[in-house]
């Protein structure tokens, strides 16, 4: 059962312990027994890249401001006020020029920059060990898209890989948008973000924890099954889709054959008629004087030569017929 928003604007979410309620994903059902979230991977680093974690711990904002925040509501207020993107680095502060090899920057190794408020607050949420109820309220919030994005990142970084599909699958068709890029210009829906988190490791200059191969194969198979169900819902089955694809391929092959066939309209239209040049011009192609037009005398001599040749050929044919 969803509770209405509290007076301070925060969504207070609570689900009853009802095993037969299919409208709520099992992983989001909150009870007294399961309200404590499990933590997967490193219990201290939150599975963050070493360079990102080092910059978080050395950041003045984390050491001074967030040190005084000890409750979930205080951190949520900081997210409302300070988070404007979901990248680990502030725009223009990380320099990777001149870095080679493993320091190239794609995998979060190299020269650091100014760590973002989002990752400082994300690590602070990890340290206070937020509950399942609090995480559910984050990812279902209608107050801030960045609060939702922080909840999605928390799930991807420190929740067990076996639970990722249960957490993110309900949001694959979510059309609400957020811009994770520092400086803007990369607006994504939460459905796209959920798909990225389930299929990719890169996240704007850092890496998510690697999903074990058997679990990743299972996730990929669930995506394929989901796509098949979507096609069936639209009235297509695999046999019909394959038959139509085969017919389309055959038609394309026939069109390609027609284009290559001698005398076809498609091929005739592609031909470019070249300017006919006489033998004299070809012999003197290097001469600037004869580059475009051949001398009249040369043309006349060539025409007379051809006339004589034609006359001799006709005489030979006549003699052959008489004999």
PDB file of C-alpha atoms in Angstrom:
ATOM      1  CA  UNK A   1       0.000   0.000   0.000  1.00  0.00           C
ATOM      2  CA  UNK A   2       1.421   3.372  -1.064  1.00  0.00           C
ATOM      3  CA  UNK A   3       1.203   6.167   1.469  1.00  0.00           C
ATOM      4  CA  UNK A   4       0.570   9.780   0.340  1.00  0.00           C
ATOM      5  CA  UNK A   5       3.452  12.280   0.303  1.00  0.00           C
ATOM      6  CA  UNK A   6       4.473  13.621   3.661  1.00  0.00           C
ATOM      7  CA  UNK A   7       4.077  17.285   4.565  1.00  0.00           C
ATOM      8  CA  UNK A   8       7.753  18.031   3.909  1.00  0.00           C
ATOM      9  CA  UNK A   9       7.478  16.832   0.319  1.00  0.00           C
ATOM     10  CA  UNK A  10       9.233  13.471   0.814  1.00  0.00           C
ATOM     11  CA  UNK A  11       7.379  10.402  -0.356  1.00  0.00           C
ATOM     12  CA  UNK A  12       6.840   8.077   2.571  1.00  0.00           C
ATOM     13  CA  UNK A  13       6.606   4.617   1.045  1.00  0.00           C
ATOM     14  CA  UNK A  14       5.458   1.557   2.919  1.00  0.00           C
ATOM     15  CA  UNK A  15       4.338  -1.783   1.568  1.00  0.00           C
ATOM     16  CA  UNK A  16       2.359  -4.337   3.504  1.00  0.00           C
ATOM     17  CA  UNK A  17       3.667  -7.852   3.906  1.00  0.00           C
ATOM     18  CA  UNK A  18       1.312  -9.386   1.347  1.00  0.00           C
ATOM     19  CA  UNK A  19       2.767 -12.311  -0.570  1.00  0.00           C
ATOM     20  CA  UNK A  20      -0.201 -12.340  -2.985  1.00  0.00           C
ATOM     21  CA  UNK A  21       0.058  -8.689  -4.063  1.00  0.00           C
ATOM     22  CA  UNK A  22       1.450  -8.928  -7.606  1.00  0.00           C
ATOM     23  CA  UNK A  23       1.216  -5.192  -8.292  1.00  0.00           C
ATOM     24  CA  UNK A  24       4.402  -4.606  -6.291  1.00  0.00           C
ATOM     25  CA  UNK A  25       7.753  -6.187  -7.242  1.00  0.00           C
ATOM     26  CA  UNK A  26       8.883  -8.618  -4.557  1.00  0.00           C
ATOM     27  CA  UNK A  27      12.181  -6.817  -4.129  1.00  0.00           C
ATOM     28  CA  UNK A  28      10.297  -3.612  -3.228  1.00  0.00           C
ATOM     29  CA  UNK A  29       8.000  -5.167  -0.626  1.00  0.00           C
ATOM     30  CA  UNK A  30       9.097  -3.766   2.713  1.00  0.00           C
ATOM     31  CA  UNK A  31       8.664  -5.678   5.950  1.00  0.00           C
ATOM     32  CA  UNK A  32      10.372  -5.563   9.302  1.00  0.00           C
ATOM     33  CA  UNK A  33      12.346  -8.657   8.354  1.00  0.00           C
ATOM     34  CA  UNK A  34      13.743  -7.489   5.014  1.00  0.00           C
ATOM     35  CA  UNK A  35      14.047  -3.727   5.556  1.00  0.00           C
ATOM     36  CA  UNK A  36      17.823  -4.036   5.954  1.00  0.00           C
ATOM     37  CA  UNK A  37      19.419  -4.025   2.517  1.00  0.00           C
ATOM     38  CA  UNK A  38      22.212  -6.467   1.674  1.00  0.00           C
ATOM     39  CA  UNK A  39      25.531  -5.037   0.490  1.00  0.00           C
ATOM     40  CA  UNK A  40      27.308  -6.857  -2.316  1.00  0.00           C
ATOM     41  CA  UNK A  41      31.046  -6.668  -2.924  1.00  0.00           C
ATOM     42  CA  UNK A  42      33.459  -4.532  -0.932  1.00  0.00           C
ATOM     43  CA  UNK A  43      31.918  -3.446   2.361  1.00  0.00           C
ATOM     44  CA  UNK A  44      34.058  -0.293   2.579  1.00  0.00           C
ATOM     45  CA  UNK A  45      34.596   1.045  -0.937  1.00  0.00           C
ATOM     46  CA  UNK A  46      31.063   0.484  -2.307  1.00  0.00           C
ATOM     47  CA  UNK A  47      32.821  -1.051  -5.350  1.00  0.00           C
ATOM     48  CA  UNK A  48      33.848   2.430  -6.528  1.00  0.00           C
ATOM     49  CA  UNK A  49      36.885   2.982  -8.716  1.00  0.00           C
ATOM     50  CA  UNK A  50      39.974   3.684  -6.590  1.00  0.00           C
ATOM     51  CA  UNK A  51      40.574   7.125  -8.083  1.00  0.00           C
ATOM     52  CA  UNK A  52      36.936   8.144  -7.600  1.00  0.00           C
ATOM     53  CA  UNK A  53      36.927   6.939  -3.996  1.00  0.00           C
ATOM     54  CA  UNK A  54      40.198   8.713  -3.212  1.00  0.00           C
ATOM     55  CA  UNK A  55      38.838  12.003  -4.537  1.00  0.00           C
ATOM     56  CA  UNK A  56      35.610  11.561  -2.564  1.00  0.00           C
ATOM     57  CA  UNK A  57      37.501  11.026   0.694  1.00  0.00           C
ATOM     58  CA  UNK A  58      39.718  14.058   0.064  1.00  0.00           C
ATOM     59  CA  UNK A  59      36.879  16.336  -1.044  1.00  0.00           C
ATOM     60  CA  UNK A  60      36.213  19.293   1.256  1.00  0.00           C
ATOM     61  CA  UNK A  61      32.472  18.978   0.692  1.00  0.00           C
ATOM     62  CA  UNK A  62      32.533  15.382   1.891  1.00  0.00           C
ATOM     63  CA  UNK A  63      34.876  15.940   4.848  1.00  0.00           C
ATOM     64  CA  UNK A  64      33.254  19.089   6.205  1.00  0.00           C
ATOM     65  CA  UNK A  65      29.671  19.462   5.007  1.00  0.00           C
ATOM     66  CA  UNK A  66      28.576  15.839   4.744  1.00  0.00           C
ATOM     67  CA  UNK A  67      30.365  14.929   7.965  1.00  0.00           C
ATOM     68  CA  UNK A  68      27.580  16.742   9.797  1.00  0.00           C
ATOM     69  CA  UNK A  69      24.843  14.848   7.912  1.00  0.00           C
ATOM     70  CA  UNK A  70      23.939  11.687   9.759  1.00  0.00           C
ATOM     71  CA  UNK A  71      20.349  11.009   8.677  1.00  0.00           C
ATOM     72  CA  UNK A  72      18.713   9.979   5.451  1.00  0.00           C
ATOM     73  CA  UNK A  73      16.544  13.095   5.289  1.00  0.00           C
ATOM     74  CA  UNK A  74      19.558  15.413   5.616  1.00  0.00           C
ATOM     75  CA  UNK A  75      21.280  13.700   2.687  1.00  0.00           C
ATOM     76  CA  UNK A  76      18.102  13.870   0.590  1.00  0.00           C
ATOM     77  CA  UNK A  77      17.948  17.617   1.237  1.00  0.00           C
ATOM     78  CA  UNK A  78      21.556  17.918   0.021  1.00  0.00           C
ATOM     79  CA  UNK A  79      20.639  16.004  -3.140  1.00  0.00           C
ATOM     80  CA  UNK A  80      17.779  18.402  -3.821  1.00  0.00           C
ATOM     81  CA  UNK A  81      20.070  21.420  -3.452  1.00  0.00           C
ATOM     82  CA  UNK A  82      23.381  20.347  -4.984  1.00  0.00           C
ATOM     83  CA  UNK A  83      23.000  17.481  -7.476  1.00  0.00           C
ATOM     84  CA  UNK A  84      22.679  18.685 -11.088  1.00  0.00           C
ATOM     85  CA  UNK A  85      24.158  15.684 -12.915  1.00  0.00           C
ATOM     86  CA  UNK A  86      25.142  12.063 -12.235  1.00  0.00           C
ATOM     87  CA  UNK A  87      28.726  11.992 -13.528  1.00  0.00           C
ATOM     88  CA  UNK A  88      31.657  11.299 -11.167  1.00  0.00           C
ATOM     89  CA  UNK A  89      33.557  14.416 -12.304  1.00  0.00           C
ATOM     90  CA  UNK A  90      32.588  18.045 -12.686  1.00  0.00           C
ATOM     91  CA  UNK A  91      32.624  19.355 -16.239  1.00  0.00           C
ATOM     92  CA  UNK A  92      36.035  20.401 -17.571  1.00  0.00           C
ATOM     93  CA  UNK A  93      38.007  19.462 -14.444  1.00  0.00           C
ATOM     94  CA  UNK A  94      39.354  16.080 -15.511  1.00  0.00           C
ATOM     95  CA  UNK A  95      42.258  16.221 -17.955  1.00  0.00           C
ATOM     96  CA  UNK A  96      43.101  13.026 -19.817  1.00  0.00           C
ATOM     97  CA  UNK A  97      45.120  14.546 -22.662  1.00  0.00           C
ATOM     98  CA  UNK A  98      48.558  13.009 -22.931  1.00  0.00           C
ATOM     99  CA  UNK A  99      47.534   9.921 -20.947  1.00  0.00           C
ATOM    100  CA  UNK A 100      48.362   6.634 -22.661  1.00  0.00           C
ATOM    101  CA  UNK A 101      47.730   2.965 -22.063  1.00  0.00           C
ATOM    102  CA  UNK A 102      45.753   2.238 -18.915  1.00  0.00           C
ATOM    103  CA  UNK A 103      45.707   5.949 -18.105  1.00  0.00           C
ATOM    104  CA  UNK A 104      43.538   6.739 -21.112  1.00  0.00           C
ATOM    105  CA  UNK A 105      40.538   7.693 -19.021  1.00  0.00           C
ATOM    106  CA  UNK A 106      37.883   5.295 -20.317  1.00  0.00           C
ATOM    107  CA  UNK A 107      38.140   3.018 -17.310  1.00  0.00           C
ATOM    108  CA  UNK A 108      38.470   5.723 -14.691  1.00  0.00           C
ATOM    109  CA  UNK A 109      42.231   5.487 -14.342  1.00  0.00           C
ATOM    110  CA  UNK A 110      44.371   8.535 -14.867  1.00  0.00           C
ATOM    111  CA  UNK A 111      44.454  12.146 -13.852  1.00  0.00           C
ATOM    112  CA  UNK A 112      41.547  12.979 -11.573  1.00  0.00           C
ATOM    113  CA  UNK A 113      39.496  16.139 -11.457  1.00  0.00           C
ATOM    114  CA  UNK A 114      36.962  17.726  -9.139  1.00  0.00           C
ATOM    115  CA  UNK A 115      34.721  14.998  -7.792  1.00  0.00           C
ATOM    116  CA  UNK A 116      31.003  15.630  -8.201  1.00  0.00           C
ATOM    117  CA  UNK A 117      28.531  16.205  -5.380  1.00  0.00           C
ATOM    118  CA  UNK A 118      26.498  13.262  -6.683  1.00  0.00           C
ATOM    119  CA  UNK A 119      29.223  10.713  -5.936  1.00  0.00           C
ATOM    120  CA  UNK A 120      30.046  12.288  -2.576  1.00  0.00           C
ATOM    121  CA  UNK A 121      26.394  11.949  -1.566  1.00  0.00           C
ATOM    122  CA  UNK A 122      26.174   8.457  -3.060  1.00  0.00           C
ATOM    123  CA  UNK A 123      29.057   7.292  -0.884  1.00  0.00           C
ATOM    124  CA  UNK A 124      27.484   8.998   2.133  1.00  0.00           C
ATOM    125  CA  UNK A 125      24.250   7.089   1.525  1.00  0.00           C
ATOM    126  CA  UNK A 126      26.310   3.917   1.472  1.00  0.00           C
ATOM    127  CA  UNK A 127      27.983   4.767   4.781  1.00  0.00           C
ATOM    128  CA  UNK A 128      24.731   5.347   6.654  1.00  0.00           C
ATOM    129  CA  UNK A 129      23.364   2.080   5.176  1.00  0.00           C
ATOM    130  CA  UNK A 130      19.991   3.220   3.889  1.00  0.00           C
ATOM    131  CA  UNK A 131      17.082   0.809   4.269  1.00  0.00           C
ATOM    132  CA  UNK A 132      14.961  -0.880   1.628  1.00  0.00           C
ATOM    133  CA  UNK A 133      12.097   1.474   2.418  1.00  0.00           C
ATOM    134  CA  UNK A 134      14.323   4.512   1.857  1.00  0.00           C
ATOM    135  CA  UNK A 135      15.742   3.146  -1.405  1.00  0.00           C
ATOM    136  CA  UNK A 136      12.246   2.397  -2.715  1.00  0.00           C
ATOM    137  CA  UNK A 137      11.185   5.954  -1.887  1.00  0.00           C
ATOM    138  CA  UNK A 138      14.182   7.276  -3.858  1.00  0.00           C
ATOM    139  CA  UNK A 139      13.587   5.347  -7.081  1.00  0.00           C
ATOM    140  CA  UNK A 140       9.844   6.128  -7.001  1.00  0.00           C
ATOM    141  CA  UNK A 141      10.196   9.805  -6.113  1.00  0.00           C
ATOM    142  CA  UNK A 142       8.216  12.352  -8.106  1.00  0.00           C
ATOM    143  CA  UNK A 143       9.998  15.314  -6.527  1.00  0.00           C
ATOM    144  CA  UNK A 144      13.422  15.085  -8.185  1.00  0.00           C
ATOM    145  CA  UNK A 145      14.696  13.154 -11.200  1.00  0.00           C
ATOM    146  CA  UNK A 146      18.222  13.284  -9.764  1.00  0.00           C
ATOM    147  CA  UNK A 147      17.045  11.704  -6.511  1.00  0.00           C
ATOM    148  CA  UNK A 148      15.672   8.840  -8.600  1.00  0.00           C
ATOM    149  CA  UNK A 149      18.933   8.636 -10.537  1.00  0.00           C
ATOM    150  CA  UNK A 150      20.907   8.424  -7.288  1.00  0.00           C
ATOM    151  CA  UNK A 151      18.698   5.527  -6.214  1.00  0.00           C
ATOM    152  CA  UNK A 152      19.328   3.693  -9.486  1.00  0.00           C
ATOM    153  CA  UNK A 153      23.100   4.188  -9.131  1.00  0.00           C
ATOM    154  CA  UNK A 154      22.986   2.923  -5.534  1.00  0.00           C
ATOM    155  CA  UNK A 155      21.273  -0.243  -6.743  1.00  0.00           C
ATOM    156  CA  UNK A 156      23.821  -0.819  -9.502  1.00  0.00           C
ATOM    157  CA  UNK A 157      26.889  -0.227  -7.340  1.00  0.00           C
ATOM    158  CA  UNK A 158      26.122  -2.211  -4.215  1.00  0.00           C
ATOM    159  CA  UNK A 159      23.098  -4.490  -4.632  1.00  0.00           C
ATOM    160  CA  UNK A 160      23.607  -8.194  -5.425  1.00  0.00           C
ATOM    161  CA  UNK A 161      23.788  -8.885  -9.190  1.00  0.00           C
ATOM    162  CA  UNK A 162      21.123 -11.562  -8.817  1.00  0.00           C
ATOM    163  CA  UNK A 163      18.668  -8.852  -7.676  1.00  0.00           C
ATOM    164  CA  UNK A 164      19.440  -6.287 -10.387  1.00  0.00           C
ATOM    165  CA  UNK A 165      16.801  -7.548 -12.819  1.00  0.00           C
ATOM    166  CA  UNK A 166      14.130  -7.519 -10.094  1.00  0.00           C
ATOM    167  CA  UNK A 167      15.053  -3.950  -9.147  1.00  0.00           C
ATOM    168  CA  UNK A 168      15.341  -2.448 -12.640  1.00  0.00           C
ATOM    169  CA  UNK A 169      12.998  -4.460 -14.875  1.00  0.00           C
ATOM    170  CA  UNK A 170       9.817  -2.577 -13.767  1.00  0.00           C
ATOM    171  CA  UNK A 171      11.383   0.653 -15.078  1.00  0.00           C
ATOM    172  CA  UNK A 172      12.463  -0.496 -18.564  1.00  0.00           C
ATOM    173  CA  UNK A 173       9.462   1.313 -20.087  1.00  0.00           C
ATOM    174  CA  UNK A 174       9.693   4.380 -17.835  1.00  0.00           C
ATOM    175  CA  UNK A 175       9.506   7.490 -20.042  1.00  0.00           C
ATOM    176  CA  UNK A 176      10.486  10.029 -17.362  1.00  0.00           C
ATOM    177  CA  UNK A 177      13.753  11.743 -18.291  1.00  0.00           C
ATOM    178  CA  UNK A 178      16.935  12.928 -16.601  1.00  0.00           C
ATOM    179  CA  UNK A 179      20.187  14.392 -17.943  1.00  0.00           C
ATOM    180  CA  UNK A 180      23.130  12.538 -16.330  1.00  0.00           C
ATOM    181  CA  UNK A 181      25.876  14.411 -18.209  1.00  0.00           C
ATOM    182  CA  UNK A 182      27.822  17.185 -16.540  1.00  0.00           C
ATOM    183  CA  UNK A 183      26.931  20.327 -18.452  1.00  0.00           C
ATOM    184  CA  UNK A 184      23.854  18.739 -20.035  1.00  0.00           C
ATOM    185  CA  UNK A 185      23.214  17.495 -23.540  1.00  0.00           C
ATOM    186  CA  UNK A 186      22.530  13.791 -22.933  1.00  0.00           C
ATOM    187  CA  UNK A 187      18.931  13.473 -21.791  1.00  0.00           C
ATOM    188  CA  UNK A 188      17.863   9.866 -21.215  1.00  0.00           C
ATOM    189  CA  UNK A 189      14.714   8.150 -20.052  1.00  0.00           C
ATOM    190  CA  UNK A 190      14.876   6.010 -16.940  1.00  0.00           C
ATOM    191  CA  UNK A 191      14.033   3.080 -19.191  1.00  0.00           C
ATOM    192  CA  UNK A 192      17.218   3.705 -21.178  1.00  0.00           C
ATOM    193  CA  UNK A 193      19.239   4.129 -17.978  1.00  0.00           C
ATOM    194  CA  UNK A 194      17.870   0.844 -16.601  1.00  0.00           C
ATOM    195  CA  UNK A 195      18.834  -0.952 -19.810  1.00  0.00           C
ATOM    196  CA  UNK A 196      22.338   0.580 -19.722  1.00  0.00           C
ATOM    197  CA  UNK A 197      22.852  -0.529 -16.141  1.00  0.00           C
ATOM    198  CA  UNK A 198      21.834  -4.090 -16.994  1.00  0.00           C
ATOM    199  CA  UNK A 199      23.923  -4.426 -20.157  1.00  0.00           C
ATOM    200  CA  UNK A 200      26.943  -2.082 -19.902  1.00  0.00           C
ATOM    201  CA  UNK A 201      29.781  -1.363 -17.489  1.00  0.00           C
ATOM    202  CA  UNK A 202      30.800   2.169 -18.511  1.00  0.00           C
ATOM    203  CA  UNK A 203      29.172   5.088 -16.759  1.00  0.00           C
ATOM    204  CA  UNK A 204      30.504   8.508 -17.776  1.00  0.00           C
ATOM    205  CA  UNK A 205      34.172   7.955 -17.023  1.00  0.00           C
ATOM    206  CA  UNK A 206      33.902   5.249 -14.380  1.00  0.00           C
ATOM    207  CA  UNK A 207      32.827   1.604 -14.241  1.00  0.00           C
ATOM    208  CA  UNK A 208      29.986  -0.275 -12.602  1.00  0.00           C
ATOM    209  CA  UNK A 209      30.861  -3.546 -10.833  1.00  0.00           C
ATOM    210  CA  UNK A 210      31.102  -6.444 -13.262  1.00  0.00           C
ATOM    211  CA  UNK A 211      28.100  -8.768 -13.340  1.00  0.00           C
ATOM    212  CA  UNK A 212      29.038 -12.483 -13.138  1.00  0.00           C
ATOM    213  CA  UNK A 213      28.803 -14.219 -16.516  1.00  0.00           C
ATOM    214  CA  UNK A 214      25.984 -16.694 -15.638  1.00  0.00           C
ATOM    215  CA  UNK A 215      23.826 -13.861 -14.283  1.00  0.00           C
ATOM    216  CA  UNK A 216      24.587 -11.667 -17.310  1.00  0.00           C
ATOM    217  CA  UNK A 217      23.567 -14.494 -19.666  1.00  0.00           C
ATOM    218  CA  UNK A 218      20.333 -14.892 -17.729  1.00  0.00           C
ATOM    219  CA  UNK A 219      19.664 -11.135 -18.014  1.00  0.00           C
ATOM    220  CA  UNK A 220      20.319 -11.237 -21.771  1.00  0.00           C
ATOM    221  CA  UNK A 221      17.916 -14.157 -22.143  1.00  0.00           C
ATOM    222  CA  UNK A 222      15.255 -12.240 -20.214  1.00  0.00           C
ATOM    223  CA  UNK A 223      15.708  -9.305 -22.592  1.00  0.00           C
ATOM    224  CA  UNK A 224      15.228 -11.624 -25.585  1.00  0.00           C
ATOM    225  CA  UNK A 225      12.111 -13.131 -24.043  1.00  0.00           C
ATOM    226  CA  UNK A 226      10.798  -9.660 -23.311  1.00  0.00           C
ATOM    227  CA  UNK A 227      11.331  -8.649 -26.940  1.00  0.00           C
ATOM    228  CA  UNK A 228       9.548 -11.794 -28.165  1.00  0.00           C
ATOM    229  CA  UNK A 229       6.573 -11.026 -25.963  1.00  0.00           C
ATOM    230  CA  UNK A 230       6.486  -7.469 -27.280  1.00  0.00           C
ATOM    231  CA  UNK A 231       6.394  -8.770 -30.870  1.00  0.00           C
ATOM    232  CA  UNK A 232       3.625 -11.224 -30.050  1.00  0.00           C
ATOM    233  CA  UNK A 233       1.624  -8.428 -28.438  1.00  0.00           C
ATOM    234  CA  UNK A 234       1.835  -6.555 -31.750  1.00  0.00           C
ATOM    235  CA  UNK A 235       0.503  -9.539 -33.692  1.00  0.00           C
ATOM    236  CA  UNK A 236       3.770 -10.969 -34.986  1.00  0.00           C
ATOM    237  CA  UNK A 237       5.189 -14.390 -34.297  1.00  0.00           C
ATOM    238  CA  UNK A 238       8.686 -15.675 -35.019  1.00  0.00           C
ATOM    239  CA  UNK A 239       7.674 -17.705 -38.090  1.00  0.00           C
ATOM    240  CA  UNK A 240       5.887 -14.815 -39.780  1.00  0.00           C
ATOM    241  CA  UNK A 241       8.655 -12.376 -38.919  1.00  0.00           C
ATOM    242  CA  UNK A 242      11.287 -14.750 -40.336  1.00  0.00           C
ATOM    243  CA  UNK A 243       9.202 -15.347 -43.488  1.00  0.00           C
ATOM    244  CA  UNK A 244       8.795 -11.612 -44.109  1.00  0.00           C
ATOM    245  CA  UNK A 245      12.501 -11.039 -43.545  1.00  0.00           C
ATOM    246  CA  UNK A 246      13.314 -13.784 -46.059  1.00  0.00           C
ATOM    247  CA  UNK A 247      10.962 -12.295 -48.666  1.00  0.00           C
ATOM    248  CA  UNK A 248      12.510  -8.868 -48.132  1.00  0.00           C
ATOM    249  CA  UNK A 249      16.002 -10.319 -48.646  1.00  0.00           C
ATOM    250  CA  UNK A 250      14.909 -12.037 -51.881  1.00  0.00           C
ATOM    251  CA  UNK A 251      13.410  -8.815 -53.231  1.00  0.00           C
ATOM    252  CA  UNK A 252      16.608  -6.933 -52.454  1.00  0.00           C
ATOM    253  CA  UNK A 253      18.664  -9.586 -54.295  1.00  0.00           C
ATOM    254  CA  UNK A 254      16.383  -9.318 -57.341  1.00  0.00           C
ATOM    255  CA  UNK A 255      16.704  -5.532 -57.359  1.00  0.00           C
ATOM    256  CA  UNK A 256      20.477  -5.810 -57.136  1.00  0.00           C
ATOM    257  CA  UNK A 257      20.494  -8.306 -60.030  1.00  0.00           C
ATOM    258  CA  UNK A 258      18.378  -5.943 -62.155  1.00  0.00           C
ATOM    259  CA  UNK A 259      20.765  -3.093 -61.482  1.00  0.00           C
ATOM    260  CA  UNK A 260      23.715  -5.199 -62.651  1.00  0.00           C
ATOM    261  CA  UNK A 261      21.937  -6.616 -65.729  1.00  0.00           C
ATOM    262  CA  UNK A 262      23.192  -5.187 -69.020  1.00  0.00           C
ATOM    263  CA  UNK A 263      20.685  -2.845 -70.577  1.00  0.00           C
ATOM    264  CA  UNK A 264      18.615  -2.396 -67.432  1.00  0.00           C
ATOM    265  CA  UNK A 265      17.214   1.129 -66.899  1.00  0.00           C
ATOM    266  CA  UNK A 266      18.963   1.391 -63.534  1.00  0.00           C
ATOM    267  CA  UNK A 267      22.330   0.541 -65.018  1.00  0.00           C
ATOM    268  CA  UNK A 268      21.851   2.648 -68.152  1.00  0.00           C
ATOM    269  CA  UNK A 269      21.099   5.644 -65.956  1.00  0.00           C
ATOM    270  CA  UNK A 270      24.385   5.186 -64.151  1.00  0.00           C
ATOM    271  CA  UNK A 271      26.449   5.254 -67.362  1.00  0.00           C
ATOM    272  CA  UNK A 272      28.281   8.450 -68.109  1.00  0.00           C
ATOM    273  CA  UNK A 273      28.999   9.077 -71.766  1.00  0.00           C
ATOM    274  CA  UNK A 274      32.574  10.138 -72.219  1.00  0.00           C
ATOM    275  CA  UNK A 275      33.645  12.659 -74.809  1.00  0.00           C
ATOM    276  CA  UNK A 276      34.976  10.925 -77.908  1.00  0.00           C
ATOM    277  CA  UNK A 277      38.453  12.034 -78.833  1.00  0.00           C
ATOM    278  CA  UNK A 278      40.216  11.389 -82.114  1.00  0.00           C
ATOM    279  CA  UNK A 279      43.519   9.547 -82.492  1.00  0.00           C
ATOM    280  CA  UNK A 280      45.346  12.781 -83.169  1.00  0.00           C
ATOM    281  CA  UNK A 281      44.155  14.224 -79.856  1.00  0.00           C
ATOM    282  CA  UNK A 282      45.151  11.068 -77.989  1.00  0.00           C
ATOM    283  CA  UNK A 283      48.632  11.204 -79.524  1.00  0.00           C
ATOM    284  CA  UNK A 284      49.045  14.858 -78.553  1.00  0.00           C
ATOM    285  CA  UNK A 285      47.266  14.819 -75.162  1.00  0.00           C
ATOM    286  CA  UNK A 286      50.393  16.301 -73.563  1.00  0.00           C
ATOM    287  CA  UNK A 287      50.361  19.349 -75.830  1.00  0.00           C
ATOM    288  CA  UNK A 288      48.592  22.416 -74.479  1.00  0.00           C
ATOM    289  CA  UNK A 289      47.779  23.543 -78.034  1.00  0.00           C
ATOM    290  CA  UNK A 290      45.928  20.320 -78.829  1.00  0.00           C
ATOM    291  CA  UNK A 291      44.456  19.696 -75.372  1.00  0.00           C
ATOM    292  CA  UNK A 292      40.859  20.588 -76.243  1.00  0.00           C
ATOM    293  CA  UNK A 293      40.575  20.882 -80.012  1.00  0.00           C
ATOM    294  CA  UNK A 294      42.492  19.113 -82.750  1.00  0.00           C
ATOM    295  CA  UNK A 295      43.796  21.115 -85.762  1.00  0.00           C
ATOM    296  CA  UNK A 296      41.511  21.191 -88.747  1.00  0.00           C
ATOM    297  CA  UNK A 297      44.204  19.815 -91.053  1.00  0.00           C
ATOM    298  CA  UNK A 298      44.700  16.801 -88.850  1.00  0.00           C
ATOM    299  CA  UNK A 299      40.970  16.171 -88.766  1.00  0.00           C
ATOM    300  CA  UNK A 300      40.686  16.476 -92.532  1.00  0.00           C
ATOM    301  CA  UNK A 301      43.635  14.112 -93.056  1.00  0.00           C
ATOM    302  CA  UNK A 302      42.126  11.581 -90.701  1.00  0.00           C
ATOM    303  CA  UNK A 303      38.742  11.768 -92.453  1.00  0.00           C
ATOM    304  CA  UNK A 304      40.381  11.318 -95.891  1.00  0.00           C
ATOM    305  CA  UNK A 305      42.344   8.338 -94.623  1.00  0.00           C
ATOM    306  CA  UNK A 306      39.175   6.690 -93.344  1.00  0.00           C
ATOM    307  CA  UNK A 307      37.418   7.387 -96.670  1.00  0.00           C
ATOM    308  CA  UNK A 308      40.232   5.730 -98.612  1.00  0.00           C
ATOM    309  CA  UNK A 309      40.177   2.714 -96.322  1.00  0.00           C
ATOM    310  CA  UNK A 310      36.413   2.334 -96.754  1.00  0.00           C
ATOM    311  CA  UNK A 311      36.743   2.607-100.550  1.00  0.00           C
ATOM    312  CA  UNK A 312      39.432  -0.078-100.680  1.00  0.00           C
ATOM    313  CA  UNK A 313      37.339  -2.396 -98.515  1.00  0.00           C
ATOM    314  CA  UNK A 314      34.349  -2.011-100.854  1.00  0.00           C
ATOM    315  CA  UNK A 315      36.506  -2.731-103.905  1.00  0.00           C
ATOM    316  CA  UNK A 316      37.880  -5.883-102.298  1.00  0.00           C
ATOM    317  CA  UNK A 317      34.353  -7.075-101.525  1.00  0.00           C
ATOM    318  CA  UNK A 318      33.241  -6.451-105.150  1.00  0.00           C
ATOM    319  CA  UNK A 319      36.209  -8.374-106.568  1.00  0.00           C
ATOM    320  CA  UNK A 320      35.487 -11.244-104.249  1.00  0.00           C
ATOM    321  CA  UNK A 321      31.885 -11.464-105.398  1.00  0.00           C
ATOM    322  CA  UNK A 322      32.900 -11.478-109.107  1.00  0.00           C
ATOM    323  CA  UNK A 323      35.391 -14.284-108.578  1.00  0.00           C
TER     324      UNK A 323
END
